[in-house]
Amino acid sequence: MASSDSAEGEAVSGAQLIAESLKAQNIEYMFGVVGIPVTEIAVAAQAVGIKYVGMRNEQAACYAASAIGYLTGRPGVCLVVSGPGFLHALGGMANATINCWPLIVIGGSSDRNQETMGAFQEFPQAVRSSICGRPGSCYIDIPGDFVNLQVNKSSVKYAECCLPPPISTAECSAVSKAASILTRSKQPLLIIGKGAAYSHAENSIRKLVELCGLPFLPTPMAKGVVPDNHPNCVAAARSTALQHADVIVLFGARLNWILHFGLPPRFRQDVKVIQIDICAEELGNNVRPAAVLLGDINAVTKQALALQESLPMNYYTVFHHIRELIPKDCILVSEGANTMDIGRTMLPNYYPRQRLDAGTFGTMGVGLGFAIAAAMVAKDRTPEKRVICVEGDSAFGFSGMEVETICRYNLPILIIVVNNNGIYTGLDADSWKEIVKLGDPATCVPPVSLLPNSHYEEVMSAFGGKGYFVKTPEELQNALKASLTDKQRPALINVMIDPLSERKKQEFPWLTRSNL
Ligand code: ADP
Ligand code: MG
C-alpha cells in the first residue's frame, strides 16, 4: 500500500528506514519482544541482515543487547513496545548505564503526525552518544504511525555510519607524573577494571605488567585481560594486596563498592591513586588521586610504555623480550644474582629437566659448563632444542673462556649476558669516571663494581661466533631473532641494563641482608 508520496519512484516504509539506518550504523544484533507497533521493525531488521532474537521479557532482552555493546564495542539494539515494554527495559538501560556499556533501546510509541518525523539523523546521534566518551544507553522513541508509513525512497536523506569514537591520550605531563610516582613506589598494584577490557587494552597492559614487573588485580569482569594464571596476578591474596599497596593504578575501574570505595581499612590511608579513565567526572571519586590520566586506557597505557622504553632497560624489560621470543621447549641455563632470581619468575619452563642453574650450592661459574653439557645431550637426543644460557655479567666472568670451547665444538648455544656493570649492582660509565679520579681504584671503586660497558660479546666474536652489543629493546629483539634463526652458530648477546636496576624488595630478606 503506497501513500500519495510514493506514487512515483520506489516506496519505502518507516520500519524499513529504521532497519536500514541501523544497518548503516553497523548494528548487527537486535533483541526484543514485539507487539504493536514495532513488529514490522523486527521483520525489516531481519530483511536487511540484522539478527533478531525474540525474548520473553524486555528486561532480559535489554540485558542481552547491553552485553553485545560490551562484547563488540557497537551498541546492541533492544526493541520494545511503549508503556509496559519500555518500563521493563528500564532495568536493562540502568544496568548498561551503570556498567558504562553502549546500548540503544527503540520503543514504539503512539502515533504522531507527520511533521515530527524527520527523525532519522537521530540514529547516528544515538550511536555516537552510546559509544563516545563514557559508553552508555540511549533511547529512541518511534512514533507508531511512522512504522507503516510509506514514503518515496528518493525523498529520504540517508545518513552514513558515524565515525568510530575518537581515541584520546592523556596529557603528557600527567603521564610523566604518574610514571615517577610509580617508580618511587615500594608496593605498587595495578587494578584492572572492565573499562580496560572494553578498550581492548590487553596487550599493552600485559606488556606494562611484564616490563615493569608489576603485580595486578583484576575486578570480576576484567578477569582475563591479563590471564589469571599470570605470575604477577595477586588475586589469590586480594585483601592483602589492597591493604598494603602504597600506589594503586586504576585502569578503568571505579572506586565504588566493588573496590570498597578505596577507603581504609581495606586500603591504606595514605595510598596514592593513579586513575586512568575516559570519563572526567569519574576522576577523584571517593579518593583524591595523586595523578589523573584522562583518556582511552589502551592509548594511555601505550603512552606509559613509550616512556618506559626510552629509559635504560631493567631486568623485567629484558626478560619480557626474551620470554616473548625464545622457543617454549628450549633448555634454559641460568646463573647470576638478580639475573637468576628474576629470571626464575619471568622465564617460564614448560618441560622437566630443561632448567639448570646455580643449584643447591649456589655456585657461580657452572653456567657455561652446564650449557655445553646440555648442548651435547641435545645434539644426540633432541636436536631441535636450543640451549639458551642467561648469565649475569659477574657470573659470566667465572667461566667466560669456555666460549672458546663452545666455538671449538661448534655448539649452537645462545648466551645472553645481562650486564649491569657489577655484582648485584654497578656504576654507570660517568660515575665510574668520577670515582676513579678520587685516587687508586683499589681504594675507591665499590667492591661490587665491574668495568662499565664491558664488551663481553667480543669474547664470542674473537672465536668466530656472533656477538651482539645491545642497549635498547629494539636492538635486543633484533639480536634475539637473528641468533635464534641462525641455528648453527654460537652467539652471545651482551645486554646493557640500568646498573641500578633491582628486583622488588623481599619481604623476608634473610639471605640478602647486606645493605650494599
Ligand atoms: P569494574 O566494575 O571492573 O571495576 P567499572 O565499571 O567500575 O569497572 O569502571 C569502568 C570504568 O572504565 C568507567 O569509569 C568508565 O568510564 C571507564 N572506561 C570505559 N571505557 C573506557 C576506555 N576506552 N578508556 C578509559 N576508560 C574507560
Ligand atoms: Mg651483574
Coordinates of C-alpha atoms and ligand atoms in Angstrom, one line a residue:
M1 CA 0.0 0.0 0.0
A2 CA 1.6 3.2 -1.1
S3 CA 0.9 6.7 0.1
S4 CA 0.5 9.5 -2.4
D5 CA 4.1 10.4 -1.6
S6 CA 5.3 7.3 -3.3
A7 CA 3.2 7.5 -6.4
E8 CA 6.4 7.8 -8.5
G9 CA 9.6 6.0 -7.6
E10 CA 10.2 3.2 -5.2
A11 CA 8.4 3.3 -1.8
V12 CA 10.0 2.6 1.5
S13 CA 8.3 2.2 4.9
G14 CA 9.3 3.8 8.2
A15 CA 10.2 0.3 9.5
Q16 CA 12.5 -0.3 6.6
L17 CA 14.1 3.1 7.0
I18 CA 14.7 2.3 10.7
A19 CA 16.2 -1.1 9.8
E20 CA 18.4 0.4 7.0
S21 CA 19.6 3.2 9.3
L22 CA 20.6 0.7 12.0
K23 CA 22.4 -1.4 9.4
A24 CA 24.2 1.7 8.1
Q25 CA 25.5 2.2 11.7
N26 CA 26.9 -1.4 11.7
I27 CA 24.3 -2.6 14.1
E28 CA 24.4 -6.4 14.0
Y29 CA 22.1 -7.7 16.7
M30 CA 18.6 -6.8 17.9
F31 CA 16.8 -8.3 20.9
G32 CA 13.2 -7.6 21.9
V33 CA 9.7 -8.5 22.4
V34 CA 7.5 -7.5 19.5
G35 CA 4.0 -6.0 19.6
I36 CA 2.2 -3.1 18.0
P37 CA 3.7 -1.0 16.5
V38 CA 7.2 -2.4 16.5
T39 CA 6.7 -5.9 14.9
E40 CA 7.4 -4.5 11.4
I41 CA 10.7 -3.1 12.6
A42 CA 11.9 -6.5 13.7
V43 CA 10.8 -8.0 10.3
A44 CA 12.5 -5.2 8.4
A45 CA 15.7 -5.6 10.6
Q46 CA 15.9 -9.3 9.6
A47 CA 15.4 -8.3 5.9
V48 CA 18.5 -6.1 6.0
G49 CA 20.6 -8.8 7.7
I50 CA 20.4 -7.7 11.3
K51 CA 20.0 -10.8 13.6
Y52 CA 16.8 -10.5 15.6
V53 CA 16.4 -12.6 18.8
G54 CA 12.9 -12.6 20.3
M55 CA 13.0 -12.8 24.0
R56 CA 10.2 -13.4 26.6
N57 CA 10.6 -10.3 28.7
E58 CA 12.0 -6.9 27.7
Q59 CA 14.3 -6.8 30.7
A60 CA 16.2 -9.9 29.6
A61 CA 16.2 -8.6 26.0
C62 CA 17.8 -5.4 27.2
Y63 CA 20.4 -7.1 29.3
A64 CA 21.3 -9.2 26.2
A65 CA 21.5 -6.1 24.0
S66 CA 23.8 -4.3 26.5
A67 CA 26.2 -7.2 26.7
I68 CA 26.5 -7.0 22.9
G69 CA 27.7 -3.5 23.4
Y70 CA 30.4 -4.6 25.9
L71 CA 31.5 -7.5 23.7
T72 CA 31.6 -5.8 20.4
G73 CA 32.0 -2.1 21.0
R74 CA 29.0 -1.4 18.8
P75 CA 25.6 -1.0 20.6
G76 CA 23.2 -3.8 20.6
V77 CA 19.6 -2.8 20.0
C78 CA 16.6 -3.6 22.2
L79 CA 13.3 -3.3 20.6
V80 CA 10.2 -2.8 22.8
V81 CA 6.7 -1.6 22.7
S82 CA 5.8 1.6 24.6
G83 CA 4.3 1.5 28.1
P84 CA 5.0 -1.8 29.9
G85 CA 7.6 -2.9 27.3
F86 CA 9.6 0.3 27.8
L87 CA 9.2 0.1 31.5
H88 CA 10.6 -3.4 31.6
A89 CA 13.5 -2.3 29.5
L90 CA 14.4 0.4 32.0
G91 CA 16.2 -2.2 34.2
G92 CA 18.5 -3.1 31.3
M93 CA 19.1 0.5 30.4
A94 CA 20.0 1.4 34.0
N95 CA 22.3 -1.6 34.2
A96 CA 24.0 -0.6 30.9
T97 CA 24.4 3.0 32.0
I98 CA 26.0 2.0 35.3
N99 CA 28.2 -0.6 33.6
C100 CA 29.2 2.0 31.0
W101 CA 28.2 -0.2 28.1
P102 CA 26.7 1.1 24.9
L103 CA 23.1 0.3 24.2
I104 CA 20.2 1.5 22.1
V105 CA 16.6 1.0 23.1
I106 CA 14.0 1.6 20.4
G107 CA 10.4 1.9 21.6
G108 CA 7.3 2.3 19.6
S109 CA 5.0 5.0 20.9
S110 CA 1.6 6.2 19.9
D111 CA 1.0 7.8 16.5
R112 CA 2.1 11.3 15.9
N113 CA 1.6 13.5 12.9
Q114 CA 4.0 13.7 10.1
E115 CA 5.8 16.9 10.9
T116 CA 7.7 15.4 13.7
M117 CA 9.1 12.6 11.7
G118 CA 12.3 13.9 10.1
A119 CA 14.0 11.9 12.8
F120 CA 16.4 9.6 11.1
Q121 CA 19.5 11.7 11.9
E122 CA 18.9 10.6 15.4
F123 CA 20.3 7.1 14.7
P124 CA 24.0 8.2 14.2
Q125 CA 23.5 10.6 17.1
A126 CA 22.2 7.8 19.3
V127 CA 25.0 5.5 18.3
R128 CA 27.6 8.3 18.9
S129 CA 26.2 9.1 22.3
S130 CA 26.2 5.4 23.3
I131 CA 29.8 4.7 22.3
C132 CA 31.6 8.0 22.6
G133 CA 33.1 9.3 25.9
R134 CA 31.8 7.0 28.7
P135 CA 29.7 4.4 26.9
G136 CA 26.1 4.1 28.0
S137 CA 22.5 3.6 26.9
C138 CA 20.3 5.6 24.6
Y139 CA 16.6 5.6 24.0
I140 CA 14.9 6.3 20.7
D141 CA 11.2 6.8 20.6
I142 CA 9.5 5.8 17.3
P143 CA 6.0 7.2 16.6
G144 CA 3.7 4.3 15.9
D145 CA 2.2 5.6 12.7
F146 CA 5.7 6.1 11.3
V147 CA 6.4 2.4 11.2
N148 CA 4.0 1.6 8.4
L149 CA 4.0 4.9 6.6
Q150 CA 5.3 4.7 3.0
V151 CA 7.5 7.4 1.6
N152 CA 9.3 7.8 -1.7
K153 CA 12.8 6.5 -1.3
S154 CA 14.3 9.5 -3.2
S155 CA 12.9 11.8 -0.5
V156 CA 14.8 10.1 2.3
K157 CA 18.1 11.6 3.4
Y158 CA 20.2 8.6 4.4
A159 CA 22.9 9.2 7.0
E160 CA 26.3 7.4 6.8
C161 CA 27.7 5.3 9.5
C162 CA 29.1 7.5 12.3
L163 CA 32.8 7.6 12.9
P164 CA 34.2 5.3 15.5
P165 CA 34.8 7.0 18.8
P166 CA 37.9 9.2 18.6
I167 CA 40.8 7.9 20.8
S168 CA 42.2 10.4 23.2
T169 CA 45.5 10.3 25.0
A170 CA 46.3 11.8 28.4
E171 CA 48.2 15.0 29.0
C172 CA 52.0 14.2 28.7
S173 CA 52.9 15.9 32.0
A174 CA 50.3 13.7 33.8
V175 CA 51.9 10.6 32.3
S176 CA 55.4 11.6 33.5
K177 CA 54.0 12.4 36.9
A178 CA 52.3 9.0 37.1
A179 CA 55.5 7.3 36.0
S180 CA 57.6 9.0 38.6
I181 CA 55.1 8.1 41.4
L182 CA 55.1 4.5 40.2
T183 CA 58.9 4.4 40.0
R184 CA 59.2 5.6 43.6
S185 CA 56.6 3.1 44.8
K186 CA 57.6 0.3 47.1
Q187 CA 54.4 -1.7 46.9
P188 CA 52.6 -0.8 43.6
L189 CA 49.4 -2.5 42.5
L190 CA 47.6 -2.3 39.2
I191 CA 43.8 -2.7 39.4
I192 CA 42.4 -3.7 36.0
G193 CA 38.7 -3.0 35.5
K194 CA 36.2 -3.7 32.8
G195 CA 37.0 -0.4 31.2
A196 CA 40.3 -1.9 30.3
A197 CA 38.5 -4.9 28.8
Y198 CA 36.2 -2.7 26.9
S199 CA 39.0 -0.6 25.4
H200 CA 40.9 -3.8 24.3
A201 CA 43.9 -2.8 26.3
E202 CA 45.0 -6.4 27.0
N203 CA 48.2 -6.4 25.0
S204 CA 49.5 -3.0 26.2
I205 CA 48.6 -3.7 29.9
R206 CA 50.3 -7.1 29.8
K207 CA 53.4 -5.5 28.4
L208 CA 53.4 -2.9 31.1
V209 CA 52.9 -5.6 33.8
E210 CA 55.9 -7.5 32.4
L211 CA 58.2 -4.7 31.5
C212 CA 57.9 -3.2 35.0
G213 CA 57.3 -6.4 36.9
L214 CA 54.1 -5.0 38.4
P215 CA 51.6 -7.1 40.4
F216 CA 48.0 -6.7 39.2
L217 CA 44.5 -7.5 40.4
P218 CA 41.5 -7.8 38.1
T219 CA 38.0 -6.8 39.0
P220 CA 35.4 -9.5 38.4
M221 CA 34.7 -8.6 34.8
A222 CA 38.3 -7.7 34.0
K223 CA 39.4 -11.3 34.7
G224 CA 41.4 -12.5 31.7
V225 CA 42.5 -9.1 30.4
V226 CA 45.8 -10.3 31.7
P227 CA 45.4 -14.1 32.2
D228 CA 44.5 -15.2 35.8
N229 CA 47.5 -17.6 35.7
H230 CA 50.0 -14.9 35.0
P231 CA 52.7 -15.0 37.7
N232 CA 52.1 -11.3 38.6
C233 CA 48.4 -11.9 39.3
V234 CA 47.7 -11.4 43.0
A235 CA 44.0 -12.2 43.0
A236 CA 44.6 -15.1 45.5
A237 CA 45.8 -12.5 48.0
R238 CA 43.4 -9.8 47.1
S239 CA 42.8 -8.3 50.6
T240 CA 46.5 -8.2 51.4
A241 CA 47.4 -6.7 48.1
L242 CA 44.8 -3.9 48.5
Q243 CA 45.7 -3.3 52.1
H244 CA 49.4 -2.9 51.6
A245 CA 49.7 -1.1 48.2
D246 CA 51.3 2.3 48.5
V247 CA 50.4 3.2 44.9
I248 CA 47.4 1.9 43.0
V249 CA 46.9 2.4 39.3
L250 CA 43.2 2.2 38.3
F251 CA 42.8 1.0 34.7
G252 CA 39.1 1.7 34.0
A253 CA 37.8 0.6 37.4
R254 CA 35.8 2.8 39.8
L255 CA 36.4 3.1 43.5
N256 CA 32.9 2.0 44.2
W257 CA 31.5 -0.8 46.4
I258 CA 33.3 -3.4 44.3
L259 CA 36.6 -1.8 45.5
H260 CA 35.5 -0.9 49.0
F261 CA 35.3 2.8 47.9
G262 CA 39.1 3.0 48.0
L263 CA 38.9 3.7 51.8
P264 CA 40.5 2.3 54.9
P265 CA 40.6 -0.3 56.4
R266 CA 40.6 -2.0 53.0
F267 CA 43.1 0.4 51.7
R268 CA 46.0 2.3 53.2
Q269 CA 45.1 5.8 54.5
D270 CA 48.0 7.3 52.5
V271 CA 47.5 5.2 49.3
K272 CA 48.4 7.2 46.2
V273 CA 45.9 6.6 43.4
I274 CA 46.8 7.0 39.7
Q275 CA 43.5 7.0 37.9
I276 CA 43.0 6.3 34.2
D277 CA 39.5 6.8 32.9
I278 CA 37.8 8.2 29.9
C279 CA 35.2 10.0 32.0
A280 CA 36.4 13.2 33.6
E281 CA 33.5 13.2 36.1
E282 CA 34.8 9.9 37.5
L283 CA 38.3 11.2 38.4
G284 CA 38.6 11.8 42.1
N285 CA 35.5 10.0 43.2
N286 CA 36.0 9.0 46.9
V287 CA 39.8 9.3 46.9
R288 CA 41.7 12.3 45.8
P289 CA 44.1 10.9 43.1
A290 CA 47.8 11.7 43.1
A291 CA 47.7 11.7 39.3
V292 CA 44.8 11.7 36.8
L293 CA 45.1 10.4 33.3
L294 CA 42.0 11.3 31.3
G295 CA 41.9 9.2 28.1
D296 CA 41.4 5.9 26.4
I297 CA 43.1 3.2 28.5
N298 CA 44.8 1.4 25.6
A299 CA 46.2 4.7 24.3
V300 CA 47.3 5.9 27.8
T301 CA 49.0 2.6 28.5
K302 CA 50.9 2.9 25.3
Q303 CA 52.0 6.4 26.3
A304 CA 53.3 4.9 29.6
L305 CA 55.0 2.1 27.7
A306 CA 56.7 4.6 25.3
L307 CA 58.1 6.5 28.3
Q308 CA 59.3 3.2 29.9
E309 CA 61.0 2.1 26.7
S310 CA 63.0 5.3 26.5
L311 CA 64.7 4.6 29.8
P312 CA 67.7 2.2 30.2
M313 CA 66.3 -1.3 30.3
N314 CA 65.8 -3.1 33.6
Y315 CA 65.7 -6.8 34.3
Y316 CA 62.0 -7.0 33.7
T317 CA 62.1 -5.4 30.3
V318 CA 64.9 -7.7 29.2
F319 CA 63.2 -10.8 30.4
H320 CA 60.0 -9.8 28.9
H321 CA 61.5 -9.6 25.5
I322 CA 63.5 -12.8 26.0
R323 CA 60.3 -14.6 27.0
E324 CA 58.4 -13.3 24.0
L325 CA 61.0 -14.7 21.6
I326 CA 62.6 -17.9 22.9
P327 CA 61.1 -21.2 22.0
K328 CA 58.9 -22.9 24.7
D329 CA 60.9 -26.1 24.5
C330 CA 64.4 -24.5 24.9
I331 CA 66.8 -25.7 27.6
L332 CA 67.4 -22.8 30.0
V333 CA 70.7 -22.5 31.8
S334 CA 71.0 -19.6 34.2
E335 CA 73.3 -18.1 36.8
G336 CA 73.8 -14.8 38.5
A337 CA 72.2 -13.0 41.4
N338 CA 69.3 -10.8 40.2
T339 CA 69.6 -12.3 36.8
M340 CA 68.9 -15.8 38.0
D341 CA 66.3 -14.7 40.7
I342 CA 64.2 -12.5 38.4
G343 CA 64.7 -14.9 35.5
R344 CA 63.2 -17.7 37.6
T345 CA 59.8 -15.8 37.8
M346 CA 60.0 -14.2 34.4
L347 CA 61.2 -17.1 32.2
P348 CA 58.8 -20.0 32.5
N349 CA 59.7 -23.6 31.9
Y350 CA 57.2 -26.0 30.4
Y351 CA 59.1 -29.3 30.5
P352 CA 61.1 -31.2 33.2
R353 CA 64.9 -31.3 33.3
Q354 CA 65.2 -28.3 31.0
R355 CA 66.4 -25.8 33.6
L356 CA 69.9 -25.8 35.0
D357 CA 71.0 -23.1 37.4
A358 CA 73.3 -22.4 40.4
G359 CA 71.7 -25.2 42.3
T360 CA 71.8 -26.2 45.9
F361 CA 75.3 -24.9 46.4
G362 CA 74.6 -21.5 44.8
T363 CA 77.6 -21.9 42.6
M364 CA 78.7 -19.2 40.2
G365 CA 80.7 -20.5 37.2
V366 CA 78.6 -23.5 36.4
G367 CA 76.6 -21.9 33.6
L368 CA 78.8 -22.4 30.5
G369 CA 79.8 -25.9 31.6
F370 CA 76.1 -26.8 32.1
A371 CA 75.2 -25.2 28.7
I372 CA 77.9 -27.2 27.0
A373 CA 76.7 -30.5 28.5
A374 CA 73.1 -29.6 27.6
A375 CA 74.1 -28.9 24.0
M376 CA 76.0 -32.2 23.7
V377 CA 73.0 -34.1 25.0
A378 CA 70.5 -32.2 22.9
K379 CA 72.6 -32.8 19.8
D380 CA 72.3 -36.5 20.2
R381 CA 68.7 -36.8 21.5
T382 CA 66.6 -33.7 20.8
P383 CA 68.5 -31.8 18.1
E384 CA 65.6 -29.4 17.6
K385 CA 66.0 -28.0 21.1
R386 CA 68.0 -24.8 21.6
V387 CA 70.2 -24.2 24.6
I388 CA 69.9 -20.7 26.0
C389 CA 72.2 -19.6 28.7
V390 CA 71.2 -16.5 30.7
E391 CA 74.1 -15.1 32.6
G392 CA 74.7 -12.2 34.9
D393 CA 77.9 -10.3 33.9
S394 CA 79.7 -11.3 37.0
A395 CA 78.6 -14.9 36.7
F396 CA 79.7 -15.0 33.1
G397 CA 83.2 -13.9 34.2
F398 CA 83.6 -17.2 36.2
S399 CA 83.8 -19.3 33.1
G400 CA 83.8 -16.9 30.1
M401 CA 86.7 -18.6 28.4
E402 CA 84.6 -21.7 27.8
V403 CA 83.2 -19.7 24.9
E404 CA 86.3 -20.9 23.1
T405 CA 85.2 -24.5 23.9
I406 CA 81.7 -23.7 22.6
C407 CA 83.1 -22.4 19.4
R408 CA 85.7 -25.2 19.0
Y409 CA 82.9 -27.8 19.0
N410 CA 80.5 -25.5 17.2
L411 CA 77.7 -25.9 19.7
P412 CA 74.8 -23.6 18.8
I413 CA 74.4 -22.2 22.3
L414 CA 72.9 -18.7 22.7
I415 CA 74.5 -16.9 25.7
I416 CA 72.7 -13.8 26.9
V417 CA 74.7 -11.7 29.4
V418 CA 72.5 -9.3 31.4
N419 CA 75.1 -6.7 32.1
N420 CA 74.6 -4.2 35.0
N421 CA 78.3 -3.5 35.3
G422 CA 78.6 -5.3 38.6
I423 CA 77.9 -7.9 41.2
Y424 CA 74.3 -7.1 42.4
T425 CA 74.6 -3.5 41.2
G426 CA 77.2 -1.5 39.3
L427 CA 78.1 2.0 38.3
D428 CA 77.3 3.8 35.1
A429 CA 80.3 5.0 32.9
D430 CA 80.0 8.6 34.2
S431 CA 80.0 7.7 37.9
W432 CA 82.9 5.4 37.2
K433 CA 84.9 8.2 35.7
E434 CA 84.2 10.5 38.7
I435 CA 85.1 7.8 41.2
V436 CA 88.4 6.8 39.6
K437 CA 89.5 10.4 39.7
L438 CA 89.5 10.2 43.5
G439 CA 92.6 8.0 43.7
D440 CA 93.8 4.5 43.4
P441 CA 90.8 2.4 42.2
A442 CA 91.6 -0.2 44.7
T443 CA 90.7 2.3 47.5
C444 CA 87.7 3.9 46.0
V445 CA 85.9 1.7 43.5
P446 CA 83.0 0.0 45.1
P447 CA 83.8 -3.7 45.5
V448 CA 80.6 -4.7 43.7
S449 CA 81.6 -2.8 40.6
L450 CA 82.9 -4.3 37.4
L451 CA 84.3 -2.3 34.5
P452 CA 81.3 -0.4 32.9
N453 CA 80.2 -1.2 29.4
S454 CA 82.5 -4.3 29.1
H455 CA 82.1 -5.8 25.6
Y456 CA 81.6 -9.4 26.6
E457 CA 80.2 -10.1 23.1
E458 CA 83.7 -9.7 21.7
V459 CA 84.7 -12.9 23.6
M460 CA 82.3 -14.6 21.3
S461 CA 83.4 -12.9 18.1
A462 CA 87.0 -13.5 19.0
F463 CA 86.4 -17.2 18.4
G464 CA 84.2 -16.9 15.3
G465 CA 80.8 -16.9 16.9
K466 CA 78.4 -14.0 16.6
G467 CA 78.4 -11.2 19.2
Y468 CA 75.8 -8.5 19.8
F469 CA 76.0 -5.4 22.0
V470 CA 72.5 -4.1 22.7
K471 CA 71.1 -1.2 24.7
T472 CA 67.5 -0.8 23.6
P473 CA 64.5 -3.2 23.5
E474 CA 64.5 -3.0 19.7
E475 CA 68.2 -4.0 19.4
L476 CA 67.6 -6.8 21.9
Q477 CA 64.6 -8.1 19.8
N478 CA 66.6 -8.0 16.6
A479 CA 69.6 -9.8 18.2
L480 CA 67.4 -12.4 19.7
K481 CA 65.6 -13.0 16.4
A482 CA 68.8 -13.2 14.4
S483 CA 70.6 -15.5 16.8
L484 CA 67.6 -17.8 17.1
T485 CA 67.2 -18.0 13.4
D486 CA 70.8 -18.9 12.8
K487 CA 70.6 -22.4 14.3
Q488 CA 74.1 -23.4 13.5
R489 CA 76.2 -20.7 15.1
P490 CA 77.0 -19.9 18.7
A491 CA 76.1 -16.4 19.7
L492 CA 76.4 -14.0 22.7
I493 CA 74.1 -11.1 23.3
N494 CA 75.5 -8.6 25.7
V495 CA 72.5 -6.7 27.1
M496 CA 73.3 -3.4 28.9
I497 CA 70.8 -2.6 31.6
D498 CA 70.4 0.1 34.1
P499 CA 73.2 -0.5 36.6
L500 CA 70.9 0.4 39.5
S501 CA 68.1 -1.9 38.3
E502 CA 67.0 -4.2 41.1
R503 CA 64.4 -6.7 41.9
K504 CA 61.4 -5.8 44.0
K505 CA 62.3 -5.8 47.7
Q506 CA 62.0 -9.1 49.6
E507 CA 59.7 -9.4 52.5
F508 CA 61.9 -11.8 54.3
P509 CA 65.5 -10.8 53.4
W510 CA 67.3 -13.4 55.5
L511 CA 69.5 -14.3 52.5
T512 CA 70.2 -10.9 51.3
R513 CA 70.7 -8.9 54.5
S514 CA 73.5 -6.8 53.0
N515 CA 72.8 -3.1 52.6
L516 CA 75.0 -2.7 49.6
Ligands
ADP1 P1 34.9 -2.6 37.3 O1 33.5 -3.0 37.6 O2 35.6 -3.6 36.5 O3 35.6 -2.1 38.5 P2 33.9 -0.1 36.4 O4 32.6 -0.3 35.7 O5 33.8 0.3 37.9 O6 34.8 -1.4 36.3 O7 34.7 1.0 35.7 C1 34.9 1.1 34.4 C2 35.4 2.4 34.0 O8 36.0 2.3 32.8 C3 34.4 3.5 34.0 O9 34.7 4.5 34.9 C4 34.4 4.0 32.5 O10 34.3 5.4 32.4 C5 35.8 3.6 32.1 N1 36.0 3.3 30.7 C6 35.2 2.7 29.8 N2 35.7 2.6 28.6 C7 37.0 3.2 28.7 C8 38.0 3.5 27.8 N3 38.0 3.1 26.5 N4 39.1 4.1 28.2 C9 39.2 4.5 29.5 N5 38.2 4.3 30.4 C10 37.1 3.7 30.0
MG2 MG 75.6 -8.0 37.4

